[in-house]
JSON list of C-alpha atoms and ligand atoms in Angstrom, two decimals:
[
{"chain": "A", "resi": 1, "resn": "MET", "atom": "CA", "xyz": [42.08, -1.44, 45.50]},
{"chain": "A", "resi": 2, "resn": "LYS", "atom": "CA", "xyz": [41.12, 1.85, 43.48]},
{"chain": "A", "resi": 3, "resn": "ILE", "atom": "CA", "xyz": [44.23, 3.83, 44.26]},
{"chain": "A", "resi": 4, "resn": "LYS", "atom": "CA", "xyz": [47.11, 3.08, 41.69]},
{"chain": "A", "resi": 5, "resn": "LYS", "atom": "CA", "xyz": [50.45, 4.03, 41.74]},
{"chain": "A", "resi": 6, "resn": "GLY", "atom": "CA", "xyz": [50.43, 7.70, 40.05]},
{"chain": "A", "resi": 7, "resn": "ASP", "atom": "CA", "xyz": [47.24, 8.77, 41.84]},
{"chain": "A", "resi": 8, "resn": "THR", "atom": "CA", "xyz": [47.46, 12.28, 43.24]},
{"chain": "A", "resi": 9, "resn": "VAL", "atom": "CA", "xyz": [45.98, 12.15, 46.40]},
{"chain": "A", "resi": 10, "resn": "LEU", "atom": "CA", "xyz": [44.88, 14.16, 49.71]},
{"chain": "A", "resi": 11, "resn": "ILE", "atom": "CA", "xyz": [45.65, 13.18, 53.09]},
{"chain": "A", "resi": 12, "resn": "ILE", "atom": "CA", "xyz": [42.97, 13.49, 55.75]},
{"chain": "A", "resi": 13, "resn": "SER", "atom": "CA", "xyz": [44.45, 12.23, 58.38]},
{"chain": "A", "resi": 14, "resn": "GLY", "atom": "CA", "xyz": [47.72, 12.08, 60.85]},
{"chain": "A", "resi": 15, "resn": "LYS", "atom": "CA", "xyz": [50.40, 14.58, 60.86]},
{"chain": "A", "resi": 16, "resn": "ASP", "atom": "CA", "xyz": [50.30, 15.40, 57.51]},
{"chain": "A", "resi": 17, "resn": "ARG", "atom": "CA", "xyz": [46.63, 15.94, 57.04]},
{"chain": "A", "resi": 18, "resn": "GLY", "atom": "CA", "xyz": [45.79, 18.48, 54.70]},
{"chain": "A", "resi": 19, "resn": "ARG", "atom": "CA", "xyz": [48.96, 17.49, 52.28]},
{"chain": "A", "resi": 20, "resn": "LYS", "atom": "CA", "xyz": [48.88, 16.42, 48.94]},
{"chain": "A", "resi": 21, "resn": "GLY", "atom": "CA", "xyz": [51.65, 13.71, 47.38]},
{"chain": "A", "resi": 22, "resn": "LYS", "atom": "CA", "xyz": [51.50, 11.20, 44.61]},
{"chain": "A", "resi": 23, "resn": "VAL", "atom": "CA", "xyz": [51.27, 7.82, 45.51]},
{"chain": "A", "resi": 24, "resn": "LEU", "atom": "CA", "xyz": [54.83, 6.14, 44.93]},
{"chain": "A", "resi": 25, "resn": "GLU", "atom": "CA", "xyz": [53.34, 2.64, 45.29]},
{"chain": "A", "resi": 26, "resn": "VAL", "atom": "CA", "xyz": [50.46, 0.84, 46.79]},
{"chain": "A", "resi": 27, "resn": "LEU", "atom": "CA", "xyz": [50.66, -1.98, 48.80]},
{"chain": "A", "resi": 28, "resn": "PRO", "atom": "CA", "xyz": [47.00, -4.15, 48.29]},
{"chain": "A", "resi": 29, "resn": "LYS", "atom": "CA", "xyz": [47.80, -6.93, 50.71]},
{"chain": "A", "resi": 30, "resn": "GLU", "atom": "CA", "xyz": [48.16, -4.21, 53.10]},
{"chain": "A", "resi": 31, "resn": "ASN", "atom": "CA", "xyz": [45.74, -1.49, 52.33]},
{"chain": "A", "resi": 32, "resn": "ARG", "atom": "CA", "xyz": [48.43, 0.89, 52.26]},
{"chain": "A", "resi": 33, "resn": "LEU", "atom": "CA", "xyz": [50.80, 2.85, 50.61]},
{"chain": "A", "resi": 34, "resn": "LEU", "atom": "CA", "xyz": [53.44, 5.39, 50.10]},
{"chain": "A", "resi": 35, "resn": "VAL", "atom": "CA", "xyz": [52.92, 8.56, 48.72]},
{"chain": "A", "resi": 36, "resn": "GLY", "atom": "CA", "xyz": [55.92, 11.21, 48.17]},
{"chain": "A", "resi": 37, "resn": "GLY", "atom": "CA", "xyz": [56.84, 13.55, 51.01]},
{"chain": "A", "resi": 38, "resn": "ILE", "atom": "CA", "xyz": [54.04, 12.45, 53.22]},
{"chain": "A", "resi": 39, "resn": "ASN", "atom": "CA", "xyz": [54.64, 10.40, 56.52]},
{"chain": "A", "resi": 40, "resn": "LEU", "atom": "CA", "xyz": [58.90, 10.87, 56.01]},
{"chain": "A", "resi": 41, "resn": "ARG", "atom": "CA", "xyz": [61.15, 8.71, 58.24]},
{"chain": "A", "resi": 42, "resn": "LYS", "atom": "CA", "xyz": [64.57, 9.33, 58.73]},
{"chain": "A", "resi": 43, "resn": "LYS", "atom": "CA", "xyz": [66.78, 5.98, 57.92]},
{"chain": "A", "resi": 44, "resn": "HIS", "atom": "CA", "xyz": [70.35, 5.90, 58.29]},
{"chain": "A", "resi": 45, "resn": "GLU", "atom": "CA", "xyz": [72.06, 4.72, 55.01]},
{"chain": "A", "resi": 46, "resn": "LYS", "atom": "CA", "xyz": [75.22, 2.78, 55.78]},
{"chain": "A", "resi": 47, "resn": "PRO", "atom": "CA", "xyz": [78.26, 4.00, 53.95]},
{"chain": "A", "resi": 48, "resn": "LYS", "atom": "CA", "xyz": [79.20, 2.02, 50.79]},
{"chain": "A", "resi": 49, "resn": "LYS", "atom": "CA", "xyz": [82.22, 2.83, 50.05]},
{"chain": "A", "resi": 50, "resn": "GLN", "atom": "CA", "xyz": [85.29, 2.93, 52.77]},
{"chain": "A", "resi": 51, "resn": "GLY", "atom": "CA", "xyz": [85.79, 6.77, 53.22]},
{"chain": "A", "resi": 52, "resn": "GLU", "atom": "CA", "xyz": [82.35, 7.86, 52.44]},
{"chain": "A", "resi": 53, "resn": "LYS", "atom": "CA", "xyz": [80.50, 9.14, 55.27]},
{"chain": "A", "resi": 54, "resn": "GLY", "atom": "CA", "xyz": [76.84, 7.67, 56.76]},
{"chain": "A", "resi": 55, "resn": "GLN", "atom": "CA", "xyz": [73.93, 9.85, 55.49]},
{"chain": "A", "resi": 56, "resn": "ILE", "atom": "CA", "xyz": [70.92, 10.43, 56.70]},
{"chain": "A", "resi": 57, "resn": "VAL", "atom": "CA", "xyz": [67.95, 9.65, 53.77]},
{"chain": "A", "resi": 58, "resn": "GLN", "atom": "CA", "xyz": [64.04, 10.11, 54.23]},
{"chain": "A", "resi": 59, "resn": "MET", "atom": "CA", "xyz": [61.90, 7.68, 53.12]},
{"chain": "A", "resi": 60, "resn": "PRO", "atom": "CA", "xyz": [58.02, 7.66, 52.55]},
{"chain": "A", "resi": 61, "resn": "GLY", "atom": "CA", "xyz": [56.87, 4.91, 55.41]},
{"chain": "A", "resi": 62, "resn": "ALA", "atom": "CA", "xyz": [53.95, 3.56, 54.41]},
{"chain": "A", "resi": 63, "resn": "ILE", "atom": "CA", "xyz": [50.39, 4.94, 55.42]},
{"chain": "A", "resi": 64, "resn": "SER", "atom": "CA", "xyz": [46.92, 3.60, 55.52]},
{"chain": "A", "resi": 65, "resn": "VAL", "atom": "CA", "xyz": [44.39, 3.94, 52.18]},
{"chain": "A", "resi": 66, "resn": "SER", "atom": "CA", "xyz": [41.80, 4.60, 54.96]},
{"chain": "A", "resi": 67, "resn": "ASN", "atom": "CA", "xyz": [43.45, 8.00, 55.86]},
{"chain": "A", "resi": 68, "resn": "ILE", "atom": "CA", "xyz": [43.50, 9.04, 52.28]},
{"chain": "A", "resi": 69, "resn": "LYS", "atom": "CA", "xyz": [41.48, 10.15, 48.96]},
{"chain": "A", "resi": 70, "resn": "LEU", "atom": "CA", "xyz": [41.80, 10.61, 45.70]},
{"chain": "A", "resi": 71, "resn": "ILE", "atom": "CA", "xyz": [42.26, 13.68, 43.69]},
{"chain": "A", "resi": 72, "resn": "CYS", "atom": "CA", "xyz": [40.83, 13.44, 40.38]},
{"chain": "A", "resi": 73, "resn": "PRO", "atom": "CA", "xyz": [43.25, 14.02, 37.39]},
{"chain": "A", "resi": 74, "resn": "LYS", "atom": "CA", "xyz": [40.65, 15.93, 35.56]},
{"chain": "A", "resi": 75, "resn": "CYS", "atom": "CA", "xyz": [38.93, 18.33, 38.17]},
{"chain": "A", "resi": 76, "resn": "GLY", "atom": "CA", "xyz": [41.59, 18.57, 40.81]},
{"chain": "A", "resi": 77, "resn": "LYS", "atom": "CA", "xyz": [38.50, 17.75, 43.65]},
{"chain": "A", "resi": 78, "resn": "VAL", "atom": "CA", "xyz": [39.03, 15.31, 46.63]},
{"chain": "A", "resi": 79, "resn": "THR", "atom": "CA", "xyz": [36.33, 12.30, 44.71]},
{"chain": "A", "resi": 80, "resn": "ARG", "atom": "CA", "xyz": [35.50, 9.05, 45.05]},
{"chain": "A", "resi": 81, "resn": "VAL", "atom": "CA", "xyz": [36.20, 6.23, 42.40]},
{"chain": "A", "resi": 82, "resn": "GLY", "atom": "CA", "xyz": [32.70, 5.04, 40.44]},
{"chain": "A", "resi": 83, "resn": "TYR", "atom": "CA", "xyz": [32.56, 3.01, 37.61]},
{"chain": "A", "resi": 84, "resn": "LYS", "atom": "CA", "xyz": [30.71, 3.04, 34.55]},
{"chain": "A", "resi": 85, "resn": "ILE", "atom": "CA", "xyz": [30.81, 0.16, 31.55]},
{"chain": "A", "resi": 86, "resn": "LEU", "atom": "CA", "xyz": [31.80, 1.16, 28.31]},
{"chain": "A", "resi": 87, "resn": "GLY", "atom": "CA", "xyz": [31.09, -1.77, 25.61]},
{"chain": "A", "resi": 88, "resn": "LYS", "atom": "CA", "xyz": [32.41, -4.52, 26.76]},
{"chain": "A", "resi": 89, "resn": "ASN", "atom": "CA", "xyz": [34.75, -2.74, 29.51]},
{"chain": "A", "resi": 90, "resn": "LYS", "atom": "CA", "xyz": [34.14, -1.37, 32.88]},
{"chain": "A", "resi": 91, "resn": "VAL", "atom": "CA", "xyz": [35.75, 1.69, 33.59]},
{"chain": "A", "resi": 92, "resn": "LYS", "atom": "CA", "xyz": [36.41, 4.19, 36.43]},
{"chain": "A", "resi": 93, "resn": "ILE", "atom": "CA", "xyz": [35.04, 7.44, 36.79]},
{"chain": "A", "resi": 94, "resn": "CYS", "atom": "CA", "xyz": [35.13, 10.30, 39.15]},
{"chain": "A", "resi": 95, "resn": "LYS", "atom": "CA", "xyz": [31.82, 10.68, 41.21]},
{"chain": "A", "resi": 96, "resn": "LYS", "atom": "CA", "xyz": [32.33, 14.63, 40.77]},
{"chain": "A", "resi": 97, "resn": "CYS", "atom": "CA", "xyz": [32.80, 15.71, 36.63]},
{"chain": "A", "resi": 98, "resn": "GLN", "atom": "CA", "xyz": [32.02, 11.77, 35.46]},
{"chain": "A", "resi": 99, "resn": "GLN", "atom": "CA", "xyz": [35.24, 12.42, 33.29]},
{"chain": "A", "resi": 100, "resn": "GLU", "atom": "CA", "xyz": [37.20, 8.66, 33.13]},
{"chain": "A", "resi": 101, "resn": "ILE", "atom": "CA", "xyz": [40.66, 8.43, 35.16]},
{"chain": "A", "resi": 102, "resn": "GLU", "atom": "CA", "xyz": [42.70, 6.47, 34.37]},
{"chain": "B", "resi": 201, "resn": "LIG", "atom": "ZN1", "xyz": [36.85, 14.97, 38.23]}
]
């Protein structure tokens, strides 16, 4: 998978289309990921102690990799990942600005 935790991505489909968020978790087997603030689902949390109230927390739901695009951390544009050989290493580069991205 070309996207990793901590990357900023743009949502290109679904109800959060056009919004940006940071990748919280990548689920490579499912080709899905969790993005902060995107595709929020309400989850009821039971009280942990007696006397406490249960609460509703919002958790991001996994979205498909095909519904997002990577935003380059260097130039801030929506981009695709390319590769370049640097000595013995293959590094990821932004196809827009050609700069290395981690
Ligand atoms: Zn770039």
